[in-house]
JSON list of C-alpha atoms in Angstrom, two decimals:
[
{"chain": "A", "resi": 219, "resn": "UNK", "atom": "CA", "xyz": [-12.46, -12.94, -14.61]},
{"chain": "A", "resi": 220, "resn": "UNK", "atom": "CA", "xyz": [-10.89, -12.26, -11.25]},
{"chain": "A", "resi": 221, "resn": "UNK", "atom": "CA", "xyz": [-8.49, -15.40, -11.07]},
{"chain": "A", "resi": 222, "resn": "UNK", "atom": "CA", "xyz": [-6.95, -15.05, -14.28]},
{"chain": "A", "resi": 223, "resn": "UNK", "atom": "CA", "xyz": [-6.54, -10.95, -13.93]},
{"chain": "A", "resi": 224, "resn": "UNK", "atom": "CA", "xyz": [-4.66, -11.84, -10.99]},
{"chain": "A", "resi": 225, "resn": "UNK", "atom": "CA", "xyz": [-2.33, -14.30, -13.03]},
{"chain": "A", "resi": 226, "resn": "UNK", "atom": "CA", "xyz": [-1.94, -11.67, -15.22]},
{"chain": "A", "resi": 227, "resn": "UNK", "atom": "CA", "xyz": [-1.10, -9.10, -12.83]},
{"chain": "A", "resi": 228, "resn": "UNK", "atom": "CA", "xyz": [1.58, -11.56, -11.22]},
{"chain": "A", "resi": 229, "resn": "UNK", "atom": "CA", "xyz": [2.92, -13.14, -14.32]},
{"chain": "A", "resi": 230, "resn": "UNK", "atom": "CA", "xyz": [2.14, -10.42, -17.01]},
{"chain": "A", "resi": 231, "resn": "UNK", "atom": "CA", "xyz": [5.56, -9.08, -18.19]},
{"chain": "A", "resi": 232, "resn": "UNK", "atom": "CA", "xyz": [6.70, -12.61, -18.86]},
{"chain": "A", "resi": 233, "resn": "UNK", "atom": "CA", "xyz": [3.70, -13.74, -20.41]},
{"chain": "A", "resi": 234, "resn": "UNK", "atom": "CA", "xyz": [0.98, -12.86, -22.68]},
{"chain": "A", "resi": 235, "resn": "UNK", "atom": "CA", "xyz": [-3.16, -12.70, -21.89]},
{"chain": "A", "resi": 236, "resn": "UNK", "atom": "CA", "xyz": [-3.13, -16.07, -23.32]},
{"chain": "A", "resi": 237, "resn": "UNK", "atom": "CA", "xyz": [-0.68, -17.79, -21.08]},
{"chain": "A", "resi": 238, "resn": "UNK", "atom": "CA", "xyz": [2.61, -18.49, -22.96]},
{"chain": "A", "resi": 239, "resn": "UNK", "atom": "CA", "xyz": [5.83, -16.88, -22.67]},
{"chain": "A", "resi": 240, "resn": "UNK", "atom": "CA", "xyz": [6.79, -13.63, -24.38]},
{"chain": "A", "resi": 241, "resn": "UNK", "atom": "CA", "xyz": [9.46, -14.36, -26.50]},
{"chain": "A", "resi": 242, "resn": "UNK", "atom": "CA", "xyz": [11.62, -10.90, -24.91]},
{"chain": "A", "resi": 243, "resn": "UNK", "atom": "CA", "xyz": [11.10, -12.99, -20.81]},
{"chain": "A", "resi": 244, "resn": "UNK", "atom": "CA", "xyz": [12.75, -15.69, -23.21]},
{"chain": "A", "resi": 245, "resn": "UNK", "atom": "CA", "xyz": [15.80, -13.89, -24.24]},
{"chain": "A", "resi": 246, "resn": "UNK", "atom": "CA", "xyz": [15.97, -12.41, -21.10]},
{"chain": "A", "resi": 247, "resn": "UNK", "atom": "CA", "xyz": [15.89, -16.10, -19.41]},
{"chain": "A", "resi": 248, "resn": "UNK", "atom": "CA", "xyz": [18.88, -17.27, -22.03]},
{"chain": "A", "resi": 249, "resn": "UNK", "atom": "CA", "xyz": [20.97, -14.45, -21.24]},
{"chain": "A", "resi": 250, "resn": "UNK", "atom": "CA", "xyz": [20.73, -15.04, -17.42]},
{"chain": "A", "resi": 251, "resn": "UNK", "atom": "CA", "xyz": [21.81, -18.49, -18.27]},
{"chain": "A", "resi": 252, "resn": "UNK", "atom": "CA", "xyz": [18.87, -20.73, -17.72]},
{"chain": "A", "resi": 253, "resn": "UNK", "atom": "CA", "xyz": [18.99, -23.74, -20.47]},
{"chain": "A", "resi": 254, "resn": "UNK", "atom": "CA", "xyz": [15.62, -23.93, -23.21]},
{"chain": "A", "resi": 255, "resn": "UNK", "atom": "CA", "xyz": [15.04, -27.19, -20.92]},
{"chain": "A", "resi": 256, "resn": "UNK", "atom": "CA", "xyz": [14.59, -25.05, -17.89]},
{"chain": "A", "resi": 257, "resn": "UNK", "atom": "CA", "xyz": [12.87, -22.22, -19.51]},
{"chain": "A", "resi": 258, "resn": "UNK", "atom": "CA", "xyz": [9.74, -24.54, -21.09]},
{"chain": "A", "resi": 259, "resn": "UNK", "atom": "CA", "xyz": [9.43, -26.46, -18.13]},
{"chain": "A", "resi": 260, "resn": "UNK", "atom": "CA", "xyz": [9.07, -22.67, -16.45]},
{"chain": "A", "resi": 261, "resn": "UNK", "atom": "CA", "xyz": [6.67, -21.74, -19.32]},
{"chain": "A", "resi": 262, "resn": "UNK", "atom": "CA", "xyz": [4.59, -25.10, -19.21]},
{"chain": "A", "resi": 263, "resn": "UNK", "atom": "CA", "xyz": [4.03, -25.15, -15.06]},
{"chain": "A", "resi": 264, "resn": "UNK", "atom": "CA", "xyz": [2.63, -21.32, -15.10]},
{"chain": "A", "resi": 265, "resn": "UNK", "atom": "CA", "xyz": [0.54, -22.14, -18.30]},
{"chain": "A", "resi": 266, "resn": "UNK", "atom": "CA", "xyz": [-0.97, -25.54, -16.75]},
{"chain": "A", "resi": 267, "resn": "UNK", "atom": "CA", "xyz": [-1.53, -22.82, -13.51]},
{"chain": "A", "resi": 268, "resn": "UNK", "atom": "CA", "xyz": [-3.23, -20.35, -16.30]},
{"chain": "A", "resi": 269, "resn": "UNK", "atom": "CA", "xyz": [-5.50, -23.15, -17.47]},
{"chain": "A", "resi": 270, "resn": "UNK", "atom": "CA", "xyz": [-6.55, -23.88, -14.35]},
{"chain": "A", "resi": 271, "resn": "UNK", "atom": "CA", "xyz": [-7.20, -20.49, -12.98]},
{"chain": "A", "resi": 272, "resn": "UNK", "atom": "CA", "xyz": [-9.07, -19.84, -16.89]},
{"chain": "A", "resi": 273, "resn": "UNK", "atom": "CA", "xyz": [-11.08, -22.87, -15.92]},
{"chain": "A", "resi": 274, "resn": "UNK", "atom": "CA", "xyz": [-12.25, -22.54, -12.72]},
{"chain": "A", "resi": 275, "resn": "UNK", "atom": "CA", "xyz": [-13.33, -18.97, -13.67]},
{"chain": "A", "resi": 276, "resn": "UNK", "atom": "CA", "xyz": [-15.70, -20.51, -16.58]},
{"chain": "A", "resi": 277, "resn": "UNK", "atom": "CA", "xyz": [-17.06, -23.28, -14.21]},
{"chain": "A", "resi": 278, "resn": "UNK", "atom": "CA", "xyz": [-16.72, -21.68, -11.38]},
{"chain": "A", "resi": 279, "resn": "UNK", "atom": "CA", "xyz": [-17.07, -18.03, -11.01]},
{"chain": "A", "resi": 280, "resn": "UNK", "atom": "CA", "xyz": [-15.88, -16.68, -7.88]},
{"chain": "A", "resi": 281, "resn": "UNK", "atom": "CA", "xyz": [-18.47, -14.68, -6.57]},
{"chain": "A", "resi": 282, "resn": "UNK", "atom": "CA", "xyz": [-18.13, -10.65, -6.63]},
{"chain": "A", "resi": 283, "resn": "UNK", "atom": "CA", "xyz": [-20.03, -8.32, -4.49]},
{"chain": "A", "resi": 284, "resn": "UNK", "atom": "CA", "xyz": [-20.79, -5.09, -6.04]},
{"chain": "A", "resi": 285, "resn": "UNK", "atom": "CA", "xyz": [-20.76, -2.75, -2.87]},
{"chain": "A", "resi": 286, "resn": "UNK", "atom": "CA", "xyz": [-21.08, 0.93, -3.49]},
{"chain": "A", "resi": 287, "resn": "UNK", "atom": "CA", "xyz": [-19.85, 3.87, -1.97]},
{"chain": "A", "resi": 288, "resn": "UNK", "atom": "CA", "xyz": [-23.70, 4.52, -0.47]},
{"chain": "A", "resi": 289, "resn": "UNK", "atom": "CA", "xyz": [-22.71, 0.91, 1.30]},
{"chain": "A", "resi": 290, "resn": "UNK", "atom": "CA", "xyz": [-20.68, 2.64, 3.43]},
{"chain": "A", "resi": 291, "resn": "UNK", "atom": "CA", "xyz": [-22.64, 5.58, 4.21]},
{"chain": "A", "resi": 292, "resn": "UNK", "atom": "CA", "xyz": [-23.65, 6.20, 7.87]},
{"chain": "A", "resi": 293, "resn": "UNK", "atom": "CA", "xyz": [-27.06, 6.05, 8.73]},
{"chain": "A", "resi": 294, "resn": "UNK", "atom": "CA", "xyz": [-27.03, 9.72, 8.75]},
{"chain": "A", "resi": 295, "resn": "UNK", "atom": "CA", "xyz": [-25.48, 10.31, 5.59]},
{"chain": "A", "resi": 296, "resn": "UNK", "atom": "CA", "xyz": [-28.38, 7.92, 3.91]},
{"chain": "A", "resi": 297, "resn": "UNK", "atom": "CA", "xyz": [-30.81, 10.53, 5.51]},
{"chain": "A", "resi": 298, "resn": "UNK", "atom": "CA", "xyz": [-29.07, 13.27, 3.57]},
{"chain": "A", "resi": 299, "resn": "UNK", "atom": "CA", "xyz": [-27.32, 12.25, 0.79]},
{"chain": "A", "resi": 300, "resn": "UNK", "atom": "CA", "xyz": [-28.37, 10.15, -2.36]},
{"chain": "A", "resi": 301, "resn": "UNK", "atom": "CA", "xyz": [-26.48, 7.16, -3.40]},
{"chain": "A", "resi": 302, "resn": "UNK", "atom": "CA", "xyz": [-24.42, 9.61, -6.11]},
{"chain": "A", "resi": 303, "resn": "UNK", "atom": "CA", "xyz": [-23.57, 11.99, -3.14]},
{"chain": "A", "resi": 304, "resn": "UNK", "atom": "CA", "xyz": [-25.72, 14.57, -3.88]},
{"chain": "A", "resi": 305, "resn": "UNK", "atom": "CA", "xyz": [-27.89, 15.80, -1.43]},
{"chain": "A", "resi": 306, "resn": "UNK", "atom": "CA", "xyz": [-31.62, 14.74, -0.90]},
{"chain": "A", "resi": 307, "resn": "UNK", "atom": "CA", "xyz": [-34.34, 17.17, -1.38]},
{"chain": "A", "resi": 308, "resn": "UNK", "atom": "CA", "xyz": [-36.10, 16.69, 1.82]},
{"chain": "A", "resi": 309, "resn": "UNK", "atom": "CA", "xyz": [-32.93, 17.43, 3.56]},
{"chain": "A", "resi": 310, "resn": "UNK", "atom": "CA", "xyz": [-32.05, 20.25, 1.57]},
{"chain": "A", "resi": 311, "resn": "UNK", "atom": "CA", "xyz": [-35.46, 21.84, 2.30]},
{"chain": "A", "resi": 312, "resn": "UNK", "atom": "CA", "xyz": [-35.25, 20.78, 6.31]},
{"chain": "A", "resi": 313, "resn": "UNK", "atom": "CA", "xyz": [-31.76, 22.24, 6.51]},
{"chain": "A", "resi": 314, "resn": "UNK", "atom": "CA", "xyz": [-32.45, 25.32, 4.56]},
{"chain": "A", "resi": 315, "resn": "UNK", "atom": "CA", "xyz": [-35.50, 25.99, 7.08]},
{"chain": "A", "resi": 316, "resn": "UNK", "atom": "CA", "xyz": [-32.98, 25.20, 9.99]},
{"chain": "A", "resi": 317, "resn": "UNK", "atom": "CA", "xyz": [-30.87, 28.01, 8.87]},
{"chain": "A", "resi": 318, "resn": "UNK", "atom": "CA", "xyz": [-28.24, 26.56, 7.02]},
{"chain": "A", "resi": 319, "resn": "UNK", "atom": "CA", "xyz": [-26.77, 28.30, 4.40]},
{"chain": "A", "resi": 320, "resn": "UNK", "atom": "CA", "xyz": [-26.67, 27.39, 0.25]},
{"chain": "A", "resi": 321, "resn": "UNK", "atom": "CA", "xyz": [-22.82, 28.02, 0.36]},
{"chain": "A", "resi": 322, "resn": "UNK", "atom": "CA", "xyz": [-22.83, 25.12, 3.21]},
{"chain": "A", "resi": 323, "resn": "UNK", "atom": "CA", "xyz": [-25.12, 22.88, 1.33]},
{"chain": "A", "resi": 324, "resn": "UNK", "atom": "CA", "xyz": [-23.52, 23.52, -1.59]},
{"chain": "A", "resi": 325, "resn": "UNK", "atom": "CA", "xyz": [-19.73, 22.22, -0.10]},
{"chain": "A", "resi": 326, "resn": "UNK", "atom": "CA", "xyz": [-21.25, 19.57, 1.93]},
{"chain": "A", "resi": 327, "resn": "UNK", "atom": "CA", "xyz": [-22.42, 18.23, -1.87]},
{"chain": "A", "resi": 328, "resn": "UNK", "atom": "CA", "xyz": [-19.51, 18.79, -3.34]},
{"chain": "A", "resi": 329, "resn": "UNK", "atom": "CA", "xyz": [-17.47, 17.18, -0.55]},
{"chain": "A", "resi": 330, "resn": "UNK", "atom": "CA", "xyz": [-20.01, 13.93, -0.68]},
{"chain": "A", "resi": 331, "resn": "UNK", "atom": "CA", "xyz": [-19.59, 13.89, -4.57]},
{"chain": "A", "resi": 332, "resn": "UNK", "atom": "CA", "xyz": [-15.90, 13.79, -4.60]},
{"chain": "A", "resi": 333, "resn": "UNK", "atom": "CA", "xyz": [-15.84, 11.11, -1.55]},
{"chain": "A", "resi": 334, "resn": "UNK", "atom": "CA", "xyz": [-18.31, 8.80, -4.18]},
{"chain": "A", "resi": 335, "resn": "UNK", "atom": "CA", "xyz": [-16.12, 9.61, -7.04]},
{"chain": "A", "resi": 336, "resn": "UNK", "atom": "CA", "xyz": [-12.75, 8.63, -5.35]},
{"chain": "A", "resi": 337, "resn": "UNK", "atom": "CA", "xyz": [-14.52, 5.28, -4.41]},
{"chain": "A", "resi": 338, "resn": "UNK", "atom": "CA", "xyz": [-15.77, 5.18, -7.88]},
{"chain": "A", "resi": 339, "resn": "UNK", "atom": "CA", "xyz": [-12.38, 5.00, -9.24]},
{"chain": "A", "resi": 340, "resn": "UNK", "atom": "CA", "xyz": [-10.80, 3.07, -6.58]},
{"chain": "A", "resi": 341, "resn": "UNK", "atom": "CA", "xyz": [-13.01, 0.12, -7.05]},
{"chain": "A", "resi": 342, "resn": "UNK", "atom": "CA", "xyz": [-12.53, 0.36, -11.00]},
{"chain": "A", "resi": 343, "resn": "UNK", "atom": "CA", "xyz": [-8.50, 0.80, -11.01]},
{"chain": "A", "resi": 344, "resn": "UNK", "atom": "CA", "xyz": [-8.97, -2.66, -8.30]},
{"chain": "A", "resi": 345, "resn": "UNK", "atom": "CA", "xyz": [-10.99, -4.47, -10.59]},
{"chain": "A", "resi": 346, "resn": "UNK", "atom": "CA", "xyz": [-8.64, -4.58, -13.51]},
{"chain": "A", "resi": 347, "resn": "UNK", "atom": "CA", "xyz": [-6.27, -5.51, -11.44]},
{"chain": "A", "resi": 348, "resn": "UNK", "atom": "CA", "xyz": [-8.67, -8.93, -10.27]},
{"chain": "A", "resi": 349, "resn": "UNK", "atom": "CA", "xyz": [-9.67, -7.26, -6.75]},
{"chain": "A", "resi": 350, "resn": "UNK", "atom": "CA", "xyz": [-12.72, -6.64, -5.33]},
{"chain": "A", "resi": 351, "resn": "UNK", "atom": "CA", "xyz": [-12.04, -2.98, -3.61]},
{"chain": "A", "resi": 352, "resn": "UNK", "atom": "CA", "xyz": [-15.54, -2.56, -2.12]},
{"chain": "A", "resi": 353, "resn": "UNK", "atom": "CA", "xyz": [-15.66, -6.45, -0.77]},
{"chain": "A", "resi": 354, "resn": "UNK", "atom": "CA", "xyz": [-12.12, -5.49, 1.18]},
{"chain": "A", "resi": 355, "resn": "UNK", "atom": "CA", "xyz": [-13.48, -2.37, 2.10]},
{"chain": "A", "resi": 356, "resn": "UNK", "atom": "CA", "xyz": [-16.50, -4.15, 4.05]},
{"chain": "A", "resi": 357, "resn": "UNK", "atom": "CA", "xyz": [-14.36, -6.79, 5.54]},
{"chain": "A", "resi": 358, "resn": "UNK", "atom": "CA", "xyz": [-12.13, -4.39, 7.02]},
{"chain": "A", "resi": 359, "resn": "UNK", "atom": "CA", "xyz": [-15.35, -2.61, 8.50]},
{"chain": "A", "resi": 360, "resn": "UNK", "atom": "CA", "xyz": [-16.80, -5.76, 9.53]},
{"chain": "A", "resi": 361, "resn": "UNK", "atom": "CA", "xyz": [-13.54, -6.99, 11.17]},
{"chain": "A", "resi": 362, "resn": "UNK", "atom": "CA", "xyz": [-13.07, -3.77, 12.79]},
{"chain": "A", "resi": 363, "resn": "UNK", "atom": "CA", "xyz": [-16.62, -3.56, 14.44]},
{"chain": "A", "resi": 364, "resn": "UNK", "atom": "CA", "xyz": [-15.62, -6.74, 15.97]},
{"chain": "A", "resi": 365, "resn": "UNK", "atom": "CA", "xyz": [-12.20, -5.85, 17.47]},
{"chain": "A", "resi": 366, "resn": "UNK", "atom": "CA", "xyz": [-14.17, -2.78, 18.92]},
{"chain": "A", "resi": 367, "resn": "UNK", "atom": "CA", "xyz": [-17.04, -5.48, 20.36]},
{"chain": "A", "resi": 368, "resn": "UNK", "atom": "CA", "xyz": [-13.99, -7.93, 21.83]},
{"chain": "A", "resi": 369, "resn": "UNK", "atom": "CA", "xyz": [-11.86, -4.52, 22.97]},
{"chain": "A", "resi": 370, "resn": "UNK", "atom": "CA", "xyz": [-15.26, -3.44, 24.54]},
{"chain": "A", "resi": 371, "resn": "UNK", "atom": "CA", "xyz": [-16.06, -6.86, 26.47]},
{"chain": "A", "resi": 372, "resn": "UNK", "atom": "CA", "xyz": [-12.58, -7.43, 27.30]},
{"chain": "A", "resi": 373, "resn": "UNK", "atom": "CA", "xyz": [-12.86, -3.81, 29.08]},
{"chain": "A", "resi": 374, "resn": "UNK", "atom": "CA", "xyz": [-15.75, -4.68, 30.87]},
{"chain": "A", "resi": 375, "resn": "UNK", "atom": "CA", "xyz": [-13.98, -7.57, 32.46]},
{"chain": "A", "resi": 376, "resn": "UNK", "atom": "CA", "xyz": [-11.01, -5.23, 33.59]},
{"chain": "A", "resi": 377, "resn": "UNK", "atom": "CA", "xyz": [-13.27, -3.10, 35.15]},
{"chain": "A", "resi": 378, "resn": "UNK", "atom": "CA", "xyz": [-15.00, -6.26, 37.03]},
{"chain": "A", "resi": 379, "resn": "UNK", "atom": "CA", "xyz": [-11.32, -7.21, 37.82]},
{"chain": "A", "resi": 380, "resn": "UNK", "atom": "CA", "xyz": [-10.82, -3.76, 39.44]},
{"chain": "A", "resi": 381, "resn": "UNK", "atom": "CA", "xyz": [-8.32, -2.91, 36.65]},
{"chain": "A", "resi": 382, "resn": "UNK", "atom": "CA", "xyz": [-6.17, 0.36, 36.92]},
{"chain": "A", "resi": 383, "resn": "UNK", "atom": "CA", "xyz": [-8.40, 2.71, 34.55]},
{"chain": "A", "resi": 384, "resn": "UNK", "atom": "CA", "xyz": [-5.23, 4.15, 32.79]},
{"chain": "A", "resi": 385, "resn": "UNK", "atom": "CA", "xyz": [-4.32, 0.55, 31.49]},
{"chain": "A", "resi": 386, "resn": "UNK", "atom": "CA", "xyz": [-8.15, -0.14, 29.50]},
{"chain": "A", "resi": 387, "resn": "UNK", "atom": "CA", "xyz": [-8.61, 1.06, 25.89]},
{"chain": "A", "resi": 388, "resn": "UNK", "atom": "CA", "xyz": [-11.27, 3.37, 26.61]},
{"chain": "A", "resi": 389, "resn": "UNK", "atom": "CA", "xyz": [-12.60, 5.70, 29.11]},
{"chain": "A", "resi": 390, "resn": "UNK", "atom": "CA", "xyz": [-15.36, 3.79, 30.59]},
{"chain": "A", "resi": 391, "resn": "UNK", "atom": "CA", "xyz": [-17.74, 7.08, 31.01]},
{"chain": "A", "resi": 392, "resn": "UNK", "atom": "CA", "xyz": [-17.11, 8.21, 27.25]},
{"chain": "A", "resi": 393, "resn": "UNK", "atom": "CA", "xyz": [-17.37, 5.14, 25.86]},
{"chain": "A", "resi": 394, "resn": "UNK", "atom": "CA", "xyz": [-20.22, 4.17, 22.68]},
{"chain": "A", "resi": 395, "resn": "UNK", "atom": "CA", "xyz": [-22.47, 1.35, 22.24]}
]
């Protein structure tokens, strides 16, 4: 349950799974100075917040895309590697008749593999925490196809403008689409 994970993660070492106050955040509240008034009307607001949160994640899930590392493979990559990073037969076979050498194959696999494992964990150590590692991962990719795109078409006015080349983003003759 995302929500309440990341009440935990913001609340848990004054408060239990549950909600209420450990009875050591207590002790440490008194001897600050705070009055038992001041210290349940703490502990009630954050477990009416907790309540909430546990509620909306029974009635109303928020939703969690499960994106892969092979989500984020290049089209390339797709044609050579499998979604667990190891490589695909038919490009084993084409690259072994190209020349390429076992050793080559061999690191390129093991490269791949560690690149899916590292993801692997990533997204797990995220999710206990309540976040959704390969959702961010996309948005950032997503968000930074379309600075490119606005970068690219503000460019293209510039260089209808008559711009000084040193002052656009890119050089116009090396430039992608």
């Amino acid at each position: 349950m995302p929500r309440i994970k990341r009440w935990i993660n913001m609340h848990g070492q004054e408060f239990n799974t549950d909600g209420t106050l450990k009875p050591e955040a207590r002790l440490q509240m008194l001897s600050e100075g705070m009055s038992n008034e001041a210290i349940d009307d703490y502990a009630r607001r954050l477990k009416i917040k907790y309540d909430n949160w546990n509620h909306l994640d029974e009635t109303d899930p928020e939703p969690w895309p499960v994106f892969t590392a092979y989500d984020f493979f290049t089209d390339e990559e797709k044609r050579q590697f499998n979604p667990d990073g190891s490589l695909r037969r038919d490009y084993i076979e084409s690259a072994r008749r190209s020349g390429t050498s076992e050793s080559w194959l061999k690191e390129k696999e093991r490269r791949k593999k560690l690149e899916v494992n590292s993801y692997n964990v990533l997204s797990a150590e995220y999710a206990e925490q309540g976040i959704n590692f390969g959702k961010k991962q996309m948005e950032e990719k997503v968000a930074s196809r379309l600075n490119y795109a606005q970068r690219s078409q503000q460019m293209e006015q510039d260089l209808a403008n008559f711009e000084e080349q040193s002052s656009l983003p890119f050089d116009p003759n090396t430039r992608w689409r």
